[in-house]
Tab-separated table of C-alpha atoms in Angstrom:
chain	number	residue	atom	x	y	z
A	1	MET	CA	0.000	0.000	0.000
A	2	ASN	CA	1.442	3.372	-1.030
A	3	SER	CA	1.390	5.793	1.869
A	4	ILE	CA	3.405	8.514	3.545
A	5	ARG	CA	4.762	7.500	6.958
A	6	ILE	CA	6.166	10.083	9.334
A	7	ASP	CA	7.262	8.834	12.760
A	8	GLY	CA	6.006	10.576	15.868
A	9	ASP	CA	4.756	10.123	19.429
A	10	ILE	CA	1.196	10.659	18.183
A	11	THR	CA	0.104	9.578	14.703
A	12	LEU	CA	-2.543	11.366	12.660
A	13	GLY	CA	-4.166	9.790	9.616
A	14	GLY	CA	-4.589	11.703	6.389
A	15	LEU	CA	-6.855	11.064	3.386
A	16	PHE	CA	-6.287	13.008	0.182
A	17	PRO	CA	-7.402	12.532	-3.454
A	18	VAL	CA	-3.863	12.481	-4.819
A	19	HIS	CA	-5.217	10.763	-7.941
A	20	GLY	CA	-8.536	10.810	-9.726
A	21	ARG	CA	-10.780	7.829	-10.324
A	22	GLY	CA	-9.284	5.172	-12.543
A	23	SER	CA	-10.929	3.608	-15.560
A	24	GLU	CA	-10.921	0.212	-17.198
A	25	GLY	CA	-10.623	-1.618	-13.897
A	26	LYS	CA	-7.867	0.600	-12.467
A	27	ALA	CA	-8.432	2.051	-9.007
A	28	CYS	CA	-6.540	5.285	-9.605
A	29	GLY	CA	-6.268	7.683	-12.511
A	30	GLU	CA	-4.443	10.909	-13.267
A	31	LEU	CA	-2.644	13.028	-10.672
A	32	LYS	CA	-4.654	15.745	-8.914
A	33	LYS	CA	-2.396	18.727	-8.314
A	34	GLU	CA	-4.752	21.244	-6.750
A	35	LYS	CA	-7.073	19.145	-4.603
A	36	GLY	CA	-4.546	16.366	-4.017
A	37	ILE	CA	-0.882	17.355	-3.828
A	38	HIS	CA	-1.454	20.934	-2.634
A	39	ARG	CA	-3.757	19.898	0.208
A	40	LEU	CA	-1.470	17.038	1.213
A	41	GLU	CA	1.492	19.406	1.381
A	42	ALA	CA	-0.624	21.766	3.489
A	43	MET	CA	-0.966	19.009	6.100
A	44	LEU	CA	2.775	18.335	6.031
A	45	PHE	CA	3.393	22.077	6.378
A	46	ALA	CA	1.076	22.215	9.408
A	47	LEU	CA	2.840	19.244	11.033
A	48	ASP	CA	6.203	20.942	10.550
A	49	ARG	CA	4.969	24.162	12.154
A	50	ILE	CA	3.535	22.316	15.158
A	51	ASN	CA	6.583	20.115	15.664
A	52	ASN	CA	8.948	23.093	15.365
A	53	ASP	CA	7.026	25.147	17.930
A	54	PRO	CA	8.568	24.516	21.391
A	55	ASP	CA	5.533	25.926	23.203
A	56	LEU	CA	2.655	24.236	21.367
A	57	LEU	CA	3.309	20.555	22.123
A	58	PRO	CA	6.515	20.438	24.175
A	59	ASN	CA	8.337	17.089	24.096
A	60	ILE	CA	5.676	15.605	21.787
A	61	THR	CA	6.154	14.996	18.081
A	62	LEU	CA	3.249	14.560	15.703
A	63	GLY	CA	3.578	11.836	13.081
A	64	ALA	CA	1.355	10.931	10.155
A	65	ARG	CA	0.107	8.106	7.968
A	66	ILE	CA	-1.246	9.631	4.759
A	67	LEU	CA	-3.174	7.637	2.158
A	68	ASP	CA	-4.476	8.275	-1.362
A	69	THR	CA	-8.265	7.874	-1.760
A	70	CYS	CA	-8.046	8.041	-5.584
A	71	SER	CA	-11.290	10.089	-5.476
A	72	ARG	CA	-13.298	6.903	-5.013
A	73	ASP	CA	-15.277	6.012	-1.888
A	74	THR	CA	-14.823	2.242	-2.258
A	75	HIS	CA	-11.060	2.601	-2.585
A	76	ALA	CA	-10.993	4.971	0.398
A	77	LEU	CA	-12.925	2.407	2.437
A	78	GLU	CA	-10.252	-0.199	1.784
A	79	GLN	CA	-7.490	2.276	2.593
A	80	SER	CA	-9.080	3.567	5.790
A	81	LEU	CA	-9.086	0.106	7.346
A	82	THR	CA	-5.403	0.822	7.934
A	83	PHE	CA	-6.423	3.350	10.578
A	84	VAL	CA	-8.310	0.811	12.706
A	85	GLN	CA	-5.898	-2.112	12.455
A	86	ALA	CA	-4.341	-1.232	15.805
A	87	LEU	CA	-7.785	-1.565	17.450
A	88	ILE	CA	-8.434	-5.034	16.056
A	89	GLU	CA	-7.226	-7.790	18.371
A	90	LYS	CA	-5.433	-10.549	16.497
A	91	ASP	CA	-5.537	-14.055	17.964
A	92	GLY	CA	-2.097	-15.573	17.439
A	93	THR	CA	-2.515	-18.521	19.806
A	94	GLU	CA	-2.926	-21.009	16.960
A	95	VAL	CA	-0.051	-19.592	14.930
A	96	ARG	CA	3.432	-21.060	15.274
A	97	CYS	CA	6.681	-20.414	13.473
A	98	GLY	CA	8.659	-23.158	11.752
A	99	SER	CA	10.834	-23.458	14.857
A	100	GLY	CA	7.750	-24.041	16.979
A	101	GLY	CA	7.912	-20.712	18.763
A	102	PRO	CA	5.220	-18.030	18.777
A	103	PRO	CA	5.302	-15.455	15.966
A	104	ILE	CA	6.481	-11.915	16.506
A	105	ILE	CA	3.566	-9.746	15.419
A	106	THR	CA	4.350	-6.109	14.749
A	107	LYS	CA	1.397	-4.071	15.868
A	108	PRO	CA	0.538	-1.210	13.489
A	109	GLU	CA	0.780	2.340	14.747
A	110	ARG	CA	-2.359	3.647	16.380
A	111	VAL	CA	-3.986	6.579	14.637
A	112	VAL	CA	-5.620	9.014	17.076
A	113	GLY	CA	-7.430	11.116	14.476
A	114	VAL	CA	-8.008	11.396	10.732
A	115	ILE	CA	-7.668	14.507	8.558
A	116	GLY	CA	-9.975	14.102	5.561
A	117	ALA	CA	-11.458	13.259	3.300
A	118	SER	CA	-12.138	15.617	0.409
A	119	GLY	CA	-15.277	14.283	-1.263
A	120	SER	CA	-18.407	13.970	0.872
A	121	SER	CA	-19.172	10.427	-0.260
A	122	VAL	CA	-15.651	9.401	0.741
A	123	SER	CA	-15.924	11.118	4.139
A	124	ILE	CA	-19.251	9.421	4.810
A	125	MET	CA	-17.851	6.012	3.943
A	126	VAL	CA	-14.804	6.537	6.184
A	127	ALA	CA	-16.900	7.975	9.042
A	128	ASN	CA	-19.106	4.881	8.991
A	129	ILE	CA	-16.037	2.683	9.383
A	130	LEU	CA	-14.322	4.735	12.091
A	131	ARG	CA	-17.422	4.908	14.292
A	132	LEU	CA	-17.583	1.092	14.439
A	133	PHE	CA	-14.320	0.885	16.327
A	134	LYS	CA	-13.325	2.186	19.701
A	135	GLY	CA	-10.282	1.583	21.820
A	136	GLN	CA	-9.211	1.931	25.422
A	137	GLU	CA	-6.549	4.205	26.790
A	138	LEU	CA	-5.040	4.368	30.264
A	139	LEU	CA	-4.582	7.875	31.553
A	140	ILE	CA	-2.300	8.103	34.604
A	141	CYS	CA	-2.137	11.315	36.571
A	142	ASN	CA	0.568	12.431	39.008
A	143	SER	CA	3.347	10.058	40.016
A	144	ILE	CA	3.217	6.320	40.506
A	145	GLY	CA	5.830	3.931	41.796
A	146	ALA	CA	7.384	1.443	39.382
A	147	LYS	CA	6.485	-1.542	41.594
A	148	CYS	CA	2.873	-0.460	41.860
A	149	PHE	CA	2.645	0.218	38.128
A	150	ALA	CA	4.047	-3.234	37.358
A	151	LYS	CA	1.318	-4.791	39.526
A	152	LEU	CA	-1.323	-2.839	37.644
A	153	LEU	CA	0.006	-3.916	34.268
A	154	LYS	CA	0.033	-7.550	35.443
A	155	GLN	CA	-3.631	-7.254	36.452
A	156	LEU	CA	-4.533	-5.642	33.145
A	157	LYS	CA	-2.853	-8.452	31.251
A	158	ALA	CA	-4.703	-11.060	33.307
A	159	THR	CA	-8.142	-9.491	32.888
A	160	GLY	CA	-7.614	-8.398	29.285
A	161	SER	CA	-9.666	-5.275	29.815
A	162	LEU	CA	-8.976	-1.947	31.405
A	163	LEU	CA	-12.626	-1.580	32.337
A	164	ASP	CA	-12.521	-4.856	34.259
A	165	SER	CA	-9.370	-3.830	36.089
A	166	LEU	CA	-10.398	-0.326	37.085
A	167	ARG	CA	-13.811	0.232	38.661
A	168	LEU	CA	-15.189	3.727	39.029
A	169	SER	CA	-17.792	4.512	41.682
A	170	HIS	CA	-19.660	7.664	42.593
A	171	GLN	CA	-17.046	8.274	45.293
A	172	GLY	CA	-14.151	8.174	42.839
A	173	LEU	CA	-11.678	5.421	42.097
A	174	GLU	CA	-12.390	2.298	44.089
A	175	PRO	CA	-9.511	0.520	45.854
A	176	HIS	CA	-8.086	-1.938	43.402
A	177	GLY	CA	-4.625	-3.452	43.335
A	178	CYS	CA	-2.148	-0.848	44.536
A	179	PHE	CA	-4.535	2.127	44.331
A	180	VAL	CA	-6.027	3.666	47.482
A	181	LYS	CA	-8.676	6.291	48.112
A	182	GLN	CA	-6.499	8.388	50.403
A	183	ILE	CA	-5.272	11.390	48.450
A	184	ASP	CA	-1.923	12.952	49.249
A	185	GLU	CA	1.150	14.019	47.327
A	186	PHE	CA	2.060	10.392	46.611
A	187	THR	CA	-1.381	9.303	45.407
A	188	SER	CA	-1.808	8.494	41.703
A	189	LEU	CA	-5.083	8.352	39.817
A	190	ALA	CA	-5.752	6.033	36.881
A	191	LEU	CA	-8.706	6.437	34.602
A	192	CYS	CA	-9.887	4.137	31.862
A	193	LEU	CA	-10.750	6.248	28.892
A	194	GLU	CA	-12.704	4.819	25.971
A	195	PHE	CA	-12.058	6.627	22.714
A	196	HIS	CA	-13.217	6.786	19.127
A	197	ILE	CA	-11.166	8.054	16.208
A	198	PRO	CA	-12.276	11.608	15.397
A	199	GLN	CA	-12.368	12.773	11.786
A	200	ILE	CA	-11.969	16.341	10.515
A	201	SER	CA	-12.627	17.089	6.854
A	202	TYR	CA	-11.179	20.048	4.985
A	203	ALA	CA	-13.594	19.963	2.012
A	204	SER	CA	-16.669	17.732	2.552
A	205	THR	CA	-19.786	19.904	2.437
A	206	ALA	CA	-22.730	17.480	2.130
A	207	PRO	CA	-25.609	18.396	4.503
A	208	ASP	CA	-25.868	14.739	5.614
A	209	LEU	CA	-22.631	15.123	7.554
A	210	SER	CA	-24.289	17.664	9.859
A	211	ASP	CA	-26.312	14.838	11.444
A	212	ASN	CA	-24.581	14.458	14.822
A	213	SER	CA	-26.605	11.384	15.704
A	214	ARG	CA	-24.993	9.499	12.825
A	215	TYR	CA	-21.627	11.247	12.523
A	216	ASP	CA	-20.956	12.251	16.114
A	217	PHE	CA	-17.155	12.037	15.743
A	218	PHE	CA	-17.039	13.906	12.421
A	219	SER	CA	-16.254	17.591	12.081
A	220	ARG	CA	-15.285	19.889	9.231
A	221	VAL	CA	-13.797	23.297	8.590
A	222	VAL	CA	-16.056	24.166	5.629
A	223	PRO	CA	-19.735	25.141	5.701
A	224	SER	CA	-22.542	22.797	4.725
A	225	ASP	CA	-23.988	22.925	1.217
A	226	THR	CA	-27.162	24.305	2.768
A	227	TYR	CA	-25.529	27.743	2.880
A	228	GLN	CA	-24.021	27.318	-0.584
A	229	ALA	CA	-27.411	26.364	-2.008
A	230	GLN	CA	-28.974	29.489	-0.488
A	231	ALA	CA	-26.263	31.657	-2.043
A	232	MET	CA	-26.867	30.040	-5.439
A	233	VAL	CA	-30.614	30.644	-5.214
A	234	ASP	CA	-29.981	34.280	-4.301
A	235	ILE	CA	-27.681	34.721	-7.321
A	236	VAL	CA	-30.125	32.980	-9.656
A	237	ARG	CA	-32.920	35.290	-8.550
A	238	ALA	CA	-30.669	38.361	-8.827
A	239	LEU	CA	-29.849	37.384	-12.418
A	240	LYS	CA	-33.590	36.874	-13.040
A	241	TRP	CA	-33.142	33.258	-14.059
A	242	ASN	CA	-36.521	31.641	-13.425
A	243	TYR	CA	-36.147	28.407	-15.401
A	244	VAL	CA	-33.059	26.274	-14.713
A	245	SER	CA	-31.854	22.684	-14.912
A	246	THR	CA	-29.738	20.920	-12.304
A	247	LEU	CA	-26.852	18.532	-12.865
A	248	ALA	CA	-25.384	16.361	-10.104
A	249	SER	CA	-22.721	13.711	-9.721
A	250	GLU	CA	-24.192	10.548	-8.245
A	251	GLY	CA	-23.342	10.369	-4.550
A	252	SER	CA	-23.808	12.306	-1.339
A	253	TYR	CA	-22.189	15.549	-2.469
A	254	GLY	CA	-23.958	15.989	-5.793
A	255	GLU	CA	-27.381	14.654	-4.892
A	256	SER	CA	-27.569	16.357	-1.479
A	257	GLY	CA	-26.359	19.645	-2.951
A	258	VAL	CA	-28.986	19.671	-5.705
A	259	GLU	CA	-31.683	18.661	-3.221
A	260	ALA	CA	-30.673	21.586	-0.975
A	261	PHE	CA	-30.836	23.953	-3.966
A	262	MET	CA	-34.274	22.692	-4.998
A	263	GLN	CA	-35.578	22.990	-1.439
A	264	LYS	CA	-34.296	26.566	-1.087
A	265	SER	CA	-35.736	27.506	-4.490
A	266	ARG	CA	-39.154	26.153	-3.431
A	267	GLU	CA	-39.015	28.061	-0.157
A	268	ASP	CA	-38.009	31.358	-1.757
A	269	GLY	CA	-40.105	30.930	-4.907
A	270	GLY	CA	-39.568	32.432	-8.328
A	271	VAL	CA	-37.353	29.623	-9.676
A	272	CYS	CA	-38.673	26.603	-11.586
A	273	ILE	CA	-36.645	23.441	-12.151
A	274	ALA	CA	-36.868	22.256	-15.767
A	275	GLN	CA	-35.197	18.911	-15.125
A	276	SER	CA	-32.700	17.267	-12.793
A	277	VAL	CA	-29.988	15.206	-14.470
A	278	LYS	CA	-27.706	12.806	-12.619
A	279	ILE	CA	-24.197	11.807	-13.715
A	280	PRO	CA	-23.633	8.088	-13.000
A	281	ARG	CA	-20.867	7.120	-10.584
A	282	GLU	CA	-19.248	5.027	-13.332
A	283	PRO	CA	-20.268	6.778	-16.595
A	284	LYS	CA	-20.248	4.692	-19.757
A	285	PRO	CA	-18.731	5.897	-23.043
A	286	GLY	CA	-20.969	8.532	-24.598
A	287	GLU	CA	-22.725	9.252	-21.278
A	288	PHE	CA	-21.829	12.949	-21.264
A	289	ASP	CA	-22.925	13.411	-24.882
A	290	LYS	CA	-26.276	11.979	-23.801
A	291	ILE	CA	-26.407	14.412	-20.858
A	292	ILE	CA	-25.874	17.408	-23.152
A	293	ARG	CA	-28.607	16.179	-25.496
A	294	ARG	CA	-30.966	15.822	-22.559
A	295	LEU	CA	-30.207	19.332	-21.303
A	296	LEU	CA	-30.973	20.646	-24.801
A	297	GLU	CA	-34.448	19.089	-24.661
A	298	THR	CA	-35.567	22.001	-22.483
A	299	SER	CA	-34.074	24.671	-24.752
A	300	ASN	CA	-35.391	27.583	-22.692
A	301	ALA	CA	-33.610	26.359	-19.564
A	302	ARG	CA	-30.158	27.520	-20.592
A	303	ALA	CA	-28.964	27.960	-17.009
A	304	VAL	CA	-27.514	24.797	-15.459
A	305	ILE	CA	-26.827	24.460	-11.723
A	306	ILE	CA	-23.953	22.014	-11.231
A	307	PHE	CA	-23.089	20.056	-8.085
A	308	ALA	CA	-20.483	17.703	-9.490
A	309	ASN	CA	-16.892	16.653	-8.953
A	310	GLU	CA	-14.248	18.360	-11.066
A	311	ASP	CA	-13.736	15.345	-13.346
A	312	ASP	CA	-17.432	15.267	-14.235
A	313	ILE	CA	-17.493	19.047	-14.727
A	314	ARG	CA	-14.650	18.834	-17.193
A	315	ARG	CA	-16.297	16.057	-19.180
A	316	VAL	CA	-19.578	18.001	-19.300
A	317	LEU	CA	-17.750	21.016	-20.751
A	318	GLU	CA	-15.956	18.782	-23.248
A	319	ALA	CA	-19.275	17.277	-24.345
A	320	ALA	CA	-20.824	20.742	-24.721
A	321	ARG	CA	-17.963	21.825	-26.974
A	322	LYS	CA	-18.201	18.598	-28.970
A	323	ALA	CA	-21.917	19.295	-29.547
A	324	ASN	CA	-21.112	22.838	-30.779
A	325	GLN	CA	-22.978	24.336	-27.821
A	326	THR	CA	-20.267	26.762	-26.727
A	327	GLY	CA	-22.040	29.839	-25.397
A	328	HIS	CA	-25.463	28.175	-25.187
A	329	PHE	CA	-25.417	27.208	-21.530
A	330	PHE	CA	-25.035	29.468	-18.512
A	331	TRP	CA	-23.176	27.452	-15.887
A	332	MET	CA	-23.408	27.941	-12.146
A	333	GLY	CA	-20.960	25.686	-10.343
A	334	SER	CA	-20.625	24.712	-6.706
A	335	ASP	CA	-17.428	24.822	-4.654
A	336	SER	CA	-16.051	21.664	-6.294
A	337	TRP	CA	-15.600	23.914	-9.353
A	338	GLY	CA	-14.918	27.090	-7.411
A	339	SER	CA	-11.786	28.696	-8.803
A	340	LYS	CA	-9.927	25.521	-9.739
A	341	ILE	CA	-7.956	25.495	-12.946
A	342	ALA	CA	-8.327	21.760	-13.678
A	343	PRO	CA	-12.030	21.688	-14.703
A	344	VAL	CA	-11.639	24.473	-17.298
A	345	LEU	CA	-8.079	24.038	-18.560
A	346	HIS	CA	-8.184	24.404	-22.388
A	347	LEU	CA	-11.983	24.650	-22.118
A	348	GLU	CA	-12.127	28.317	-21.150
A	349	GLU	CA	-14.345	29.318	-24.061
A	350	VAL	CA	-17.035	26.804	-23.003
A	351	ALA	CA	-16.866	27.921	-19.375
A	352	GLU	CA	-16.871	31.638	-20.177
A	353	GLY	CA	-19.484	33.500	-18.164
A	354	ALA	CA	-19.780	30.777	-15.520
A	355	VAL	CA	-20.632	31.775	-11.974
A	356	THR	CA	-18.998	29.568	-9.354
A	357	ILE	CA	-19.219	29.444	-5.582
A	358	LEU	CA	-16.307	29.226	-3.174
A	359	PRO	CA	-16.318	29.494	0.636
A	360	LYS	CA	-14.434	32.476	1.986
A	361	ARG	CA	-10.853	31.557	2.769
A	362	MET	CA	-7.591	33.132	3.795
A	363	SER	CA	-4.025	32.495	2.772
A	364	VAL	CA	-1.849	30.665	5.295
A	365	ARG	CA	1.235	32.732	5.903
A	366	GLY	CA	4.378	30.986	4.816
A	367	PHE	CA	2.760	28.183	2.797
A	368	ASP	CA	3.453	29.665	-0.638
A	369	ARG	CA	7.116	30.077	0.257
A	370	TYR	CA	7.242	26.563	1.705
A	371	PHE	CA	5.613	24.864	-1.285
A	372	SER	CA	7.542	26.786	-3.908
A	373	SER	CA	10.773	25.743	-2.194
A	374	ARG	CA	9.983	22.007	-2.477
A	375	THR	CA	12.376	20.079	-4.693
A	376	LEU	CA	13.087	16.447	-5.453
A	377	ASP	CA	15.995	16.600	-3.009
A	378	ASN	CA	14.253	18.124	0.029
A	379	ASN	CA	10.821	16.514	-0.313
A	380	ARG	CA	11.496	12.790	-0.370
A	381	ARG	CA	8.906	12.188	2.375
A	382	ASN	CA	6.108	12.847	-0.145
A	383	ILE	CA	6.160	9.674	-2.252
A	384	TRP	CA	3.937	11.286	-4.917
A	385	PHE	CA	6.036	14.435	-5.317
A	386	ALA	CA	8.198	12.990	-8.111
A	387	GLU	CA	5.041	12.264	-10.115
A	388	PHE	CA	3.836	15.795	-9.431
A	389	TRP	CA	7.206	17.161	-10.562
A	390	GLU	CA	6.985	15.314	-13.870
A	391	ASP	CA	3.394	16.426	-14.436
A	392	ASN	CA	4.021	20.041	-13.473
A	393	PHE	CA	7.164	20.564	-15.553
A	394	HIS	CA	6.245	18.190	-18.424
A	395	CYS	CA	9.412	16.169	-18.039
A	396	LYS	CA	10.517	12.649	-17.185
A	397	LEU	CA	12.849	11.597	-14.377
A	398	SER	CA	13.867	8.323	-15.978
A	399	ARG	CA	15.847	8.266	-19.195
A	400	HIS	CA	14.055	5.046	-20.125
A	401	ALA	CA	10.740	6.951	-20.164
A	402	LEU	CA	12.041	9.389	-22.775
A	403	LYS	CA	10.994	8.439	-26.285
A	404	LYS	CA	13.023	9.283	-29.340
A	405	GLY	CA	11.561	12.155	-31.295
A	406	SER	CA	9.352	13.356	-28.411
A	407	HIS	CA	9.561	16.874	-27.070
A	408	VAL	CA	9.541	15.681	-23.451
A	409	LYS	CA	12.735	16.668	-21.655
A	410	LYS	CA	14.521	15.044	-18.764
A	411	CYS	CA	13.714	16.513	-15.358
A	412	THR	CA	16.277	18.287	-13.245
A	413	SER	CA	16.123	18.459	-9.463
A	414	HIS	CA	15.829	22.259	-9.479
A	415	GLN	CA	13.259	23.405	-12.015
A	416	PRO	CA	12.106	27.063	-12.042
A	417	SER	CA	9.802	27.380	-9.048
A	418	VAL	CA	7.662	30.188	-10.432
A	419	THR	CA	5.162	27.736	-11.942
A	420	LEU	CA	5.238	25.235	-9.097
A	421	LEU	CA	2.292	26.647	-7.166
A	422	ILE	CA	-1.138	27.515	-8.483
A	423	ARG	CA	-3.005	27.469	-5.217
A	424	GLU	CA	-6.614	26.333	-5.054
A	425	GLY	CA	-8.858	29.306	-4.450
A	426	ALA	CA	-6.240	31.673	-5.794
A	427	PRO	CA	-5.663	30.961	-9.463
A	428	GLY	CA	-2.657	32.477	-11.135
A	429	SER	CA	-1.512	35.123	-8.719
A	430	GLY	CA	-1.773	33.739	-5.197
A	431	GLN	CA	-4.551	36.213	-4.362
A	432	ASN	CA	-8.211	35.272	-3.934
A	433	ARG	CA	-10.278	36.389	-6.902
A	434	PRO	CA	-13.292	35.084	-8.810
A	435	LEU	CA	-13.038	32.692	-11.732
A	436	ALA	CA	-14.511	35.365	-13.986
A	437	ASP	CA	-11.476	37.572	-13.364
A	438	HIS	CA	-9.176	34.662	-14.173
A	439	LEU	CA	-10.969	34.186	-17.511
A	440	GLY	CA	-10.594	37.884	-18.337
A	441	LEU	CA	-14.196	38.815	-17.557
A	442	HIS	CA	-15.302	41.857	-15.583
A	443	PRO	CA	-18.269	42.576	-13.292
A	444	ASP	CA	-19.671	45.179	-15.701
A	445	VAL	CA	-20.070	42.620	-18.509
A	446	PRO	CA	-23.809	41.773	-18.554
A	447	VAL	CA	-24.855	38.148	-18.174
A	448	ALA	CA	-27.801	37.335	-20.410
A	449	SER	CA	-30.934	35.836	-18.948
A	450	PRO	CA	-31.651	32.239	-19.955
A	451	GLN	CA	-34.926	33.431	-21.399
A	452	ASN	CA	-33.142	35.516	-24.055
């Protein structure tokens, strides 16, 4: 399993879509620079800042185990089982080595929390797995003698459970083993603490994840699509679009986002939904051509509200260009489009005039300098960085990969860093600005109503 391992006293898990969905039976596809590599490096940058701060976590080093979800929930499910391996008891009593002795089983590192995932469907799948497992942790306060502690460990080993060894009553810790109720400067307290693995997502916005009864150990640093849907309805009404179609990727993010938009449009009134089209999770050849033809069936509904992943958005734009419908549709994209370059690269003329939504964000001081200074020599911990380097600079690291007559050059370890970073949410310049500005549009350019 390909993963980034960073040793530490405490290990955090990380889930990032380093690659897109694969095709033809492959789990993983092309490299994702913006939503994959950039976000992954942001986590590594944060770990460095915490570990280098003597006041934040003194004498404690944070480690990491970072996995690639390949933008697919089923693949992420398989990968995330790595995070709970340490909580699964393995019975080795029936296993013997060739010499007759017991095997030496290396216990995997225990992950105390997970950063991720990106897509809502992936986060939901991982959250459902993590909430099934819980572990036990012994928290010891104050000072305890070595002899007494050894007795406690012996009892724990005999009972096999911390909860069976330590009994808590309404009066406090009951006498058990070497522990006493009398409290003085030599008294130590031991508590048995049951824990789950918390999960914090940096990009999952599906409203379903706000259900604390189902995802009580899930949190996120982005707002729910409920707010995004309201903003989209407000913009649609301001532009006087009263007849629109919706387009969603199959899954929690797309379907929940469109449902939130439709609910808000019903509540506020003034917007009619011509049709709702769904993009299959595994689209067949010609599927996007069919989607464009279906959208053209309601010719007056030229505005299309899109809640889809960036791969699907790109293929929709490609299909629209193929059908000679450049300029026909008025696109309104959710935050998965936002201000990313990838969905519109070389398709700018089809996307021209699009309105996209992006949560308010701020630049992290020092990250641009950090990322732009990454090279093949100083970033060996990121096992996918060499692939990113090849993709970013259109070169090959191996001479064997260079074909005669091709214009692909051999990579060097120090390429010009000016093009290394095109940060998500800040296309081109490193400053937050709307996609329209990136495409050369201006606020005073009128946007035609779909009825025209």
